[in-house]
Amino acid sequence: MSSSTPGKSGRTAKTGEPGTTGKNVKAAKAATTAKAATKSKTAATTAKAAAPRKAPKAESHLAMVRRARRINRELAEVYPYAHPELDFRNPFELLVATVLSAQTTDLRVNQTTPALFAAYPTPEDMAAAVPEEMEEIIRPTGFFRAKTKSLMGLAAALRDEFGGEVPGRLDDLVKLPGVGRKTANVVLGNAFGVPGITVDTHFGRLVRRWKWTDEEDPVKVEAVVAGIFPKSEWTMLSHRVVFHGRRICHARKPACGACPIAPLCPSYGEGETDPEKARKLLKYEMGGYPGQRLSPPADYPGKPAPALGAE
């Protein structure tokens, strides 16, 4: 018999070398199959990574309204003491202070108005002022010549057209020199209890950041927000949003990491997200510093602002 005939073991009787049948054939097939599967899986993964990601699902109007109202409820818990940050004792003082607040801080206005109201306590007094003397008093607020002209003009209008009293209607207020819709809503909401939305720079910036609207025009912003909330919320909503904008959600570097409504904010991450670093950005009572009012409400948790020259 020939010594080269393969045996049952798959090895040749003559040499004992591996043959091409049995377990070795199965192993070769398994290796080939595994290699092909790996290659197929890698190709699928690459194709999936290269495919464009689906854009996040657009928020419906109803979902936005619900989120907006929840933000308002959250802010009400954070700022239960929210209030107008201008010192005033009557509608006339609030009207004058609001006109003065253009292009300056409420703090600077509050530091200036004590002397102003001591000199001109009524519209009649202010209308009869010597312009140069009033300019000197309100100089710290900036644009003092233009503001003096506006204040004397509105004081004369109050004296001549409204019997020396501030009117409680929007249409009447906006006719006064230097009084726009924002100023009128501040006076109506805080001196007369008439609901109004005050769209200042803080309010407009935050509602756009929260994606309530993308409108830039204050009147359009007011109309959109008025459609989201009931009238009973308008005035306090304005205070809460402005408070949040001044204390946490700053224009240039919002303190995202210290923001109590971060989970509801679609713009989270625009500012500092590290909690420790974010806390250092907090302002006014949130950061342990004085507020803007020299005479804040009794429930205000912060420190009163210093008088002019005492900073």
mmCIF file of C-alpha atoms in Angstrom:
data_model
loop_
_atom_site.group_PDB
_atom_site.id
_atom_site.type_symbol
_atom_site.label_atom_id
_atom_site.label_comp_id
_atom_site.label_asym_id
_atom_site.label_seq_id
_atom_site.Cartn_x
_atom_site.Cartn_y
_atom_site.Cartn_z
ATOM 1 C CA MET A 1 0.000 0.000 0.000
ATOM 2 C CA SER A 2 1.117 3.497 -0.644
ATOM 3 C CA SER A 3 2.272 5.388 2.442
ATOM 4 C CA SER A 4 0.737 8.681 1.151
ATOM 5 C CA THR A 5 -2.926 7.729 1.607
ATOM 6 C CA PRO A 6 -4.724 10.184 3.960
ATOM 7 C CA GLY A 7 -5.907 8.773 7.236
ATOM 8 C CA LYS A 8 -9.051 9.522 9.262
ATOM 9 C CA SER A 9 -7.199 12.052 11.303
ATOM 10 C CA GLY A 10 -6.784 14.407 8.334
ATOM 11 C CA ARG A 11 -2.958 13.928 8.341
ATOM 12 C CA THR A 12 -0.947 12.005 5.698
ATOM 13 C CA ALA A 13 0.478 8.708 6.857
ATOM 14 C CA LYS A 14 3.823 9.518 5.280
ATOM 15 C CA THR A 15 4.595 13.004 6.616
ATOM 16 C CA GLY A 16 2.107 13.765 9.379
ATOM 17 C CA GLU A 17 1.466 17.301 7.885
ATOM 18 C CA PRO A 18 -1.982 18.953 8.140
ATOM 19 C CA GLY A 19 -4.444 18.130 5.379
ATOM 20 C CA THR A 20 -7.108 20.355 3.730
ATOM 21 C CA THR A 21 -10.185 18.703 5.156
ATOM 22 C CA GLY A 22 -12.044 18.456 8.488
ATOM 23 C CA LYS A 23 -11.643 21.047 11.260
ATOM 24 C CA ASN A 24 -9.144 23.209 9.382
ATOM 25 C CA VAL A 25 -11.601 23.802 6.541
ATOM 26 C CA LYS A 26 -14.321 24.798 8.988
ATOM 27 C CA ALA A 27 -11.965 27.174 10.808
ATOM 28 C CA ALA A 28 -10.951 28.855 7.557
ATOM 29 C CA LYS A 29 -14.571 29.357 6.590
ATOM 30 C CA ALA A 30 -15.408 30.821 10.031
ATOM 31 C CA ALA A 31 -12.491 33.261 9.825
ATOM 32 C CA THR A 32 -13.559 34.421 6.376
ATOM 33 C CA THR A 33 -17.150 34.898 7.526
ATOM 34 C CA ALA A 34 -16.084 36.865 10.628
ATOM 35 C CA LYS A 35 -13.822 39.109 8.554
ATOM 36 C CA ALA A 36 -16.638 39.831 6.115
ATOM 37 C CA ALA A 37 -19.049 40.605 8.969
ATOM 38 C CA THR A 38 -16.572 42.978 10.567
ATOM 39 C CA LYS A 39 -16.016 44.755 7.273
ATOM 40 C CA SER A 40 -19.775 45.054 6.734
ATOM 41 C CA LYS A 41 -20.323 46.405 10.245
ATOM 42 C CA THR A 42 -17.532 48.965 9.839
ATOM 43 C CA ALA A 43 -18.986 50.140 6.534
ATOM 44 C CA ALA A 44 -22.433 50.479 8.096
ATOM 45 C CA THR A 45 -21.044 52.481 11.036
ATOM 46 C CA THR A 46 -19.135 54.783 8.685
ATOM 47 C CA ALA A 47 -22.215 55.330 6.538
ATOM 48 C CA LYS A 48 -24.304 56.117 9.615
ATOM 49 C CA ALA A 49 -21.761 58.638 10.880
ATOM 50 C CA ALA A 50 -21.536 60.284 7.476
ATOM 51 C CA ALA A 51 -25.308 60.564 7.104
ATOM 52 C CA PRO A 52 -26.711 64.001 8.071
ATOM 53 C CA ARG A 53 -28.268 64.144 11.537
ATOM 54 C CA LYS A 54 -31.917 64.947 11.815
ATOM 55 C CA ALA A 55 -32.629 68.461 13.064
ATOM 56 C CA PRO A 56 -34.266 68.650 16.501
ATOM 57 C CA LYS A 57 -38.013 68.580 16.322
ATOM 58 C CA ALA A 58 -39.447 72.087 16.133
ATOM 59 C CA GLU A 59 -41.292 73.212 19.252
ATOM 60 C CA SER A 60 -44.992 73.690 18.698
ATOM 61 C CA HIS A 61 -46.656 76.951 19.672
ATOM 62 C CA LEU A 62 -48.576 75.190 22.428
ATOM 63 C CA ALA A 63 -45.378 73.670 23.841
ATOM 64 C CA MET A 64 -43.692 77.075 23.766
ATOM 65 C CA VAL A 65 -46.608 78.674 25.632
ATOM 66 C CA ARG A 66 -46.494 75.971 28.292
ATOM 67 C CA ARG A 67 -42.735 76.390 28.676
ATOM 68 C CA ALA A 68 -43.058 80.185 28.863
ATOM 69 C CA ARG A 69 -45.691 79.973 31.579
ATOM 70 C CA ARG A 70 -43.572 77.523 33.518
ATOM 71 C CA ILE A 71 -40.617 79.932 33.310
ATOM 72 C CA ASN A 72 -42.852 82.655 34.754
ATOM 73 C CA ARG A 73 -43.896 80.383 37.627
ATOM 74 C CA GLU A 74 -40.265 79.485 38.337
ATOM 75 C CA LEU A 75 -39.223 83.145 38.293
ATOM 76 C CA ALA A 76 -42.054 83.978 40.707
ATOM 77 C CA GLU A 77 -40.481 81.572 43.203
ATOM 78 C CA VAL A 78 -36.976 82.943 42.652
ATOM 79 C CA TYR A 79 -38.038 86.611 42.856
ATOM 80 C CA PRO A 80 -41.127 86.808 45.102
ATOM 81 C CA TYR A 81 -40.013 90.350 45.969
ATOM 82 C CA ALA A 82 -39.719 91.600 42.342
ATOM 83 C CA HIS A 83 -40.621 95.292 42.110
ATOM 84 C CA PRO A 84 -39.984 98.421 40.034
ATOM 85 C CA GLU A 85 -36.407 99.476 40.700
ATOM 86 C CA LEU A 86 -37.107 103.191 40.647
ATOM 87 C CA ASP A 87 -37.821 105.066 43.882
ATOM 88 C CA PHE A 88 -41.158 106.918 43.796
ATOM 89 C CA ARG A 89 -43.981 107.999 46.086
ATOM 90 C CA ASN A 90 -46.664 108.954 43.574
ATOM 91 C CA PRO A 91 -47.462 108.695 39.829
ATOM 92 C CA PHE A 92 -45.724 111.984 39.027
ATOM 93 C CA GLU A 93 -42.444 110.877 40.621
ATOM 94 C CA LEU A 94 -42.563 107.528 38.829
ATOM 95 C CA LEU A 95 -43.262 109.227 35.498
ATOM 96 C CA VAL A 96 -40.345 111.626 35.927
ATOM 97 C CA ALA A 97 -37.982 108.904 37.160
ATOM 98 C CA THR A 98 -38.840 106.661 34.214
ATOM 99 C CA VAL A 99 -38.151 109.436 31.722
ATOM 100 C CA LEU A 100 -34.815 110.070 33.428
ATOM 101 C CA SER A 101 -33.891 106.368 33.278
ATOM 102 C CA ALA A 102 -33.242 106.471 29.520
ATOM 103 C CA GLN A 103 -29.575 105.748 28.739
ATOM 104 C CA THR A 104 -28.584 105.390 32.383
ATOM 105 C CA THR A 105 -29.057 103.068 35.358
ATOM 106 C CA ASP A 106 -31.967 103.056 37.773
ATOM 107 C CA LEU A 107 -29.386 103.490 40.534
ATOM 108 C CA ARG A 108 -28.169 106.775 39.078
ATOM 109 C CA VAL A 109 -31.759 107.981 38.713
ATOM 110 C CA ASN A 110 -32.577 107.049 42.292
ATOM 111 C CA GLN A 111 -29.525 108.918 43.501
ATOM 112 C CA THR A 112 -30.581 111.999 41.536
ATOM 113 C CA THR A 113 -34.341 112.280 42.111
ATOM 114 C CA PRO A 114 -34.302 113.202 45.838
ATOM 115 C CA ALA A 115 -32.782 116.597 45.029
ATOM 116 C CA LEU A 116 -34.968 116.950 41.917
ATOM 117 C CA PHE A 117 -38.250 116.354 43.778
ATOM 118 C CA ALA A 118 -37.159 118.516 46.681
ATOM 119 C CA ALA A 119 -36.762 121.394 44.197
ATOM 120 C CA TYR A 120 -39.810 120.589 42.039
ATOM 121 C CA PRO A 121 -42.379 118.513 43.967
ATOM 122 C CA THR A 122 -45.304 119.135 41.577
ATOM 123 C CA PRO A 123 -45.831 119.458 37.814
ATOM 124 C CA GLU A 124 -46.518 123.173 38.309
ATOM 125 C CA ASP A 125 -43.162 123.633 40.028
ATOM 126 C CA MET A 126 -41.281 121.688 37.374
ATOM 127 C CA ALA A 127 -42.956 123.498 34.493
ATOM 128 C CA ALA A 128 -41.783 126.819 35.947
ATOM 129 C CA ALA A 129 -38.185 125.698 36.557
ATOM 130 C CA VAL A 130 -35.132 127.555 35.323
ATOM 131 C CA PRO A 131 -33.727 125.132 32.713
ATOM 132 C CA GLU A 132 -30.083 125.639 33.675
ATOM 133 C CA GLU A 133 -30.846 124.891 37.316
ATOM 134 C CA MET A 134 -32.693 121.676 36.492
ATOM 135 C CA GLU A 135 -29.922 120.638 34.107
ATOM 136 C CA GLU A 136 -27.395 120.889 36.908
ATOM 137 C CA ILE A 137 -29.492 118.681 39.199
ATOM 138 C CA ILE A 138 -30.054 115.907 36.661
ATOM 139 C CA ARG A 139 -26.594 116.097 35.065
ATOM 140 C CA PRO A 140 -25.528 112.724 36.618
ATOM 141 C CA THR A 141 -28.160 110.893 34.533
ATOM 142 C CA GLY A 142 -26.656 111.998 31.213
ATOM 143 C CA PHE A 143 -28.302 113.771 28.258
ATOM 144 C CA PHE A 144 -29.382 116.331 30.839
ATOM 145 C CA ARG A 145 -30.313 119.083 28.373
ATOM 146 C CA ALA A 146 -32.657 116.884 26.345
ATOM 147 C CA LYS A 147 -34.117 115.380 29.519
ATOM 148 C CA THR A 148 -34.691 118.821 31.040
ATOM 149 C CA LYS A 149 -36.607 119.858 27.933
ATOM 150 C CA SER A 150 -38.742 116.692 28.073
ATOM 151 C CA LEU A 151 -39.454 116.995 31.801
ATOM 152 C CA MET A 152 -40.447 120.631 31.592
ATOM 153 C CA GLY A 153 -42.595 119.869 28.557
ATOM 154 C CA LEU A 154 -44.456 116.986 30.165
ATOM 155 C CA ALA A 155 -44.866 118.975 33.393
ATOM 156 C CA ALA A 156 -46.428 121.846 31.438
ATOM 157 C CA ALA A 157 -48.728 119.396 29.644
ATOM 158 C CA LEU A 158 -49.814 117.884 32.948
ATOM 159 C CA ARG A 159 -50.499 121.366 34.319
ATOM 160 C CA ASP A 160 -52.347 122.676 31.281
ATOM 161 C CA GLU A 161 -54.187 119.585 29.993
ATOM 162 C CA PHE A 162 -54.691 117.305 32.985
ATOM 163 C CA GLY A 163 -55.073 119.641 35.956
ATOM 164 C CA GLY A 164 -51.641 118.821 37.321
ATOM 165 C CA GLU A 165 -52.437 115.097 37.586
ATOM 166 C CA VAL A 166 -50.843 112.174 35.744
ATOM 167 C CA PRO A 167 -53.473 110.532 33.521
ATOM 168 C CA GLY A 168 -54.232 106.842 33.970
ATOM 169 C CA ARG A 169 -54.783 106.044 30.271
ATOM 170 C CA LEU A 170 -52.191 104.821 27.797
ATOM 171 C CA ASP A 171 -53.454 107.061 24.994
ATOM 172 C CA ASP A 172 -53.073 110.151 27.188
ATOM 173 C CA LEU A 173 -49.666 109.231 28.571
ATOM 174 C CA VAL A 174 -47.996 108.651 25.201
ATOM 175 C CA LYS A 175 -48.980 112.175 24.122
ATOM 176 C CA LEU A 176 -46.749 113.686 26.802
ATOM 177 C CA PRO A 177 -43.266 114.871 25.728
ATOM 178 C CA GLY A 178 -40.626 112.187 26.268
ATOM 179 C CA VAL A 179 -43.187 109.492 27.114
ATOM 180 C CA GLY A 180 -43.334 106.383 24.950
ATOM 181 C CA ARG A 181 -45.221 103.135 25.282
ATOM 182 C CA LYS A 182 -42.612 101.574 27.594
ATOM 183 C CA THR A 183 -42.723 104.494 30.021
ATOM 184 C CA ALA A 184 -46.522 104.572 29.900
ATOM 185 C CA ASN A 185 -46.753 100.867 30.765
ATOM 186 C CA VAL A 186 -44.358 101.324 33.698
ATOM 187 C CA VAL A 187 -46.548 104.097 35.111
ATOM 188 C CA LEU A 188 -49.842 102.330 34.439
ATOM 189 C CA GLY A 189 -48.716 99.028 35.917
ATOM 190 C CA ASN A 190 -46.999 100.364 39.020
ATOM 191 C CA ALA A 191 -48.836 103.586 39.881
ATOM 192 C CA PHE A 192 -52.364 102.746 38.706
ATOM 193 C CA GLY A 193 -52.551 98.958 38.832
ATOM 194 C CA VAL A 194 -53.385 98.750 35.112
ATOM 195 C CA PRO A 195 -51.742 95.616 33.601
ATOM 196 C CA GLY A 196 -48.935 96.369 31.177
ATOM 197 C CA ILE A 197 -45.872 94.691 29.652
ATOM 198 C CA THR A 198 -42.701 96.763 29.852
ATOM 199 C CA VAL A 199 -40.400 95.879 26.969
ATOM 200 C CA ASP A 200 -37.029 97.344 27.880
ATOM 201 C CA THR A 201 -33.670 96.050 26.643
ATOM 202 C CA HIS A 202 -33.541 93.296 29.285
ATOM 203 C CA PHE A 203 -37.067 92.076 28.582
ATOM 204 C CA GLY A 204 -36.601 91.995 24.821
ATOM 205 C CA ARG A 205 -33.256 90.220 25.081
ATOM 206 C CA LEU A 206 -34.526 87.481 27.387
ATOM 207 C CA VAL A 207 -37.752 86.660 25.568
ATOM 208 C CA ARG A 208 -35.746 86.235 22.371
ATOM 209 C CA ARG A 209 -33.180 84.099 24.225
ATOM 210 C CA TRP A 210 -36.033 81.948 25.504
ATOM 211 C CA LYS A 211 -37.472 81.667 21.976
ATOM 212 C CA TRP A 212 -40.826 83.195 22.871
ATOM 213 C CA THR A 213 -40.426 85.407 19.821
ATOM 214 C CA ASP A 214 -37.778 86.543 17.370
ATOM 215 C CA GLU A 215 -39.286 90.012 16.977
ATOM 216 C CA GLU A 216 -36.993 92.993 17.567
ATOM 217 C CA ASP A 217 -39.559 95.806 17.572
ATOM 218 C CA PRO A 218 -40.720 96.456 21.179
ATOM 219 C CA VAL A 219 -44.353 96.954 20.173
ATOM 220 C CA LYS A 220 -44.393 93.610 18.340
ATOM 221 C CA VAL A 221 -42.643 91.905 21.246
ATOM 222 C CA GLU A 222 -45.262 93.299 23.594
ATOM 223 C CA ALA A 223 -48.066 91.996 21.392
ATOM 224 C CA VAL A 224 -46.569 88.492 21.180
ATOM 225 C CA VAL A 225 -45.951 88.178 24.918
ATOM 226 C CA ALA A 226 -49.405 89.584 25.690
ATOM 227 C CA GLY A 227 -50.824 86.659 23.723
ATOM 228 C CA ILE A 228 -48.940 84.128 25.863
ATOM 229 C CA PHE A 229 -49.943 85.333 29.332
ATOM 230 C CA PRO A 230 -53.192 86.504 30.906
ATOM 231 C CA LYS A 231 -53.433 90.236 31.684
ATOM 232 C CA SER A 232 -53.228 89.591 35.399
ATOM 233 C CA GLU A 233 -49.606 88.457 34.930
ATOM 234 C CA TRP A 234 -48.325 91.244 32.680
ATOM 235 C CA THR A 235 -46.946 93.699 35.236
ATOM 236 C CA MET A 236 -45.285 91.166 37.535
ATOM 237 C CA LEU A 237 -43.989 89.176 34.566
ATOM 238 C CA SER A 238 -42.207 92.323 33.416
ATOM 239 C CA HIS A 239 -40.553 92.780 36.810
ATOM 240 C CA ARG A 240 -39.484 89.131 37.054
ATOM 241 C CA VAL A 241 -37.954 89.039 33.585
ATOM 242 C CA VAL A 242 -36.094 92.327 34.118
ATOM 243 C CA PHE A 243 -34.879 91.141 37.529
ATOM 244 C CA HIS A 244 -33.565 87.938 35.981
ATOM 245 C CA GLY A 245 -31.863 89.827 33.157
ATOM 246 C CA ARG A 246 -30.092 92.154 35.570
ATOM 247 C CA ARG A 247 -29.056 89.539 38.080
ATOM 248 C CA ILE A 248 -28.344 86.300 36.206
ATOM 249 C CA CYS A 249 -29.072 86.312 32.471
ATOM 250 C CA HIS A 250 -26.686 89.108 31.525
ATOM 251 C CA ALA A 251 -26.276 90.336 27.965
ATOM 252 C CA ARG A 252 -22.610 89.514 27.412
ATOM 253 C CA LYS A 253 -21.966 86.676 29.832
ATOM 254 C CA PRO A 254 -25.054 85.044 31.313
ATOM 255 C CA ALA A 255 -24.484 82.966 34.437
ATOM 256 C CA CYS A 256 -25.939 79.772 32.951
ATOM 257 C CA GLY A 257 -24.388 77.539 35.602
ATOM 258 C CA ALA A 258 -26.225 79.406 38.371
ATOM 259 C CA CYS A 259 -29.529 79.838 36.562
ATOM 260 C CA PRO A 260 -32.582 78.293 38.261
ATOM 261 C CA ILE A 261 -34.466 77.956 34.964
ATOM 262 C CA ALA A 262 -31.600 76.458 32.948
ATOM 263 C CA PRO A 263 -33.561 73.253 32.114
ATOM 264 C CA LEU A 264 -36.239 75.407 30.454
ATOM 265 C CA CYS A 265 -33.840 77.596 28.464
ATOM 266 C CA PRO A 266 -33.135 76.700 24.816
ATOM 267 C CA SER A 267 -30.096 79.008 24.885
ATOM 268 C CA TYR A 268 -28.386 77.325 27.830
ATOM 269 C CA GLY A 269 -24.636 77.318 27.261
ATOM 270 C CA GLU A 270 -24.338 80.789 25.763
ATOM 271 C CA GLY A 271 -22.736 81.864 29.027
ATOM 272 C CA GLU A 272 -20.638 80.387 31.826
ATOM 273 C CA THR A 273 -21.837 76.873 32.706
ATOM 274 C CA ASP A 274 -19.395 76.074 35.505
ATOM 275 C CA PRO A 275 -21.426 76.562 38.728
ATOM 276 C CA GLU A 276 -18.600 78.117 40.749
ATOM 277 C CA LYS A 277 -17.579 80.544 38.018
ATOM 278 C CA ALA A 278 -21.224 81.358 37.257
ATOM 279 C CA ARG A 279 -21.946 82.271 40.884
ATOM 280 C CA LYS A 280 -19.261 84.928 40.706
ATOM 281 C CA LEU A 281 -21.221 86.631 37.913
ATOM 282 C CA LEU A 282 -24.388 87.136 39.961
ATOM 283 C CA LYS A 283 -25.364 90.739 40.624
ATOM 284 C CA TYR A 284 -27.268 92.723 43.238
ATOM 285 C CA GLU A 285 -28.785 90.736 46.090
ATOM 286 C CA MET A 286 -28.125 87.432 44.266
ATOM 287 C CA GLY A 287 -24.415 88.194 44.569
ATOM 288 C CA GLY A 288 -24.660 89.819 47.996
ATOM 289 C CA TYR A 289 -24.461 93.392 46.718
ATOM 290 C CA PRO A 290 -26.743 96.451 47.134
ATOM 291 C CA GLY A 291 -29.725 96.824 44.853
ATOM 292 C CA GLN A 292 -30.623 99.887 42.801
ATOM 293 C CA ARG A 293 -33.140 101.509 45.124
ATOM 294 C CA LEU A 294 -32.222 103.792 47.991
ATOM 295 C CA SER A 295 -35.653 103.030 49.485
ATOM 296 C CA PRO A 296 -36.513 99.442 48.506
ATOM 297 C CA PRO A 297 -39.713 97.659 49.564
ATOM 298 C CA ALA A 298 -39.770 96.115 53.026
ATOM 299 C CA ASP A 299 -39.557 92.560 51.672
ATOM 300 C CA TYR A 300 -36.455 93.225 49.566
ATOM 301 C CA PRO A 301 -33.738 90.785 50.771
ATOM 302 C CA GLY A 302 -30.759 92.863 49.661
ATOM 303 C CA LYS A 303 -29.016 96.017 50.788
ATOM 304 C CA PRO A 304 -30.299 99.507 49.910
ATOM 305 C CA ALA A 305 -28.232 101.412 47.377
ATOM 306 C CA PRO A 306 -25.961 104.191 48.618
ATOM 307 C CA ALA A 307 -26.841 107.854 48.170
ATOM 308 C CA LEU A 308 -25.118 109.942 45.512
ATOM 309 C CA GLY A 309 -21.474 110.449 46.408
ATOM 310 C CA ALA A 310 -21.483 107.688 49.028
ATOM 311 C CA GLU A 311 -20.526 104.822 46.719
#
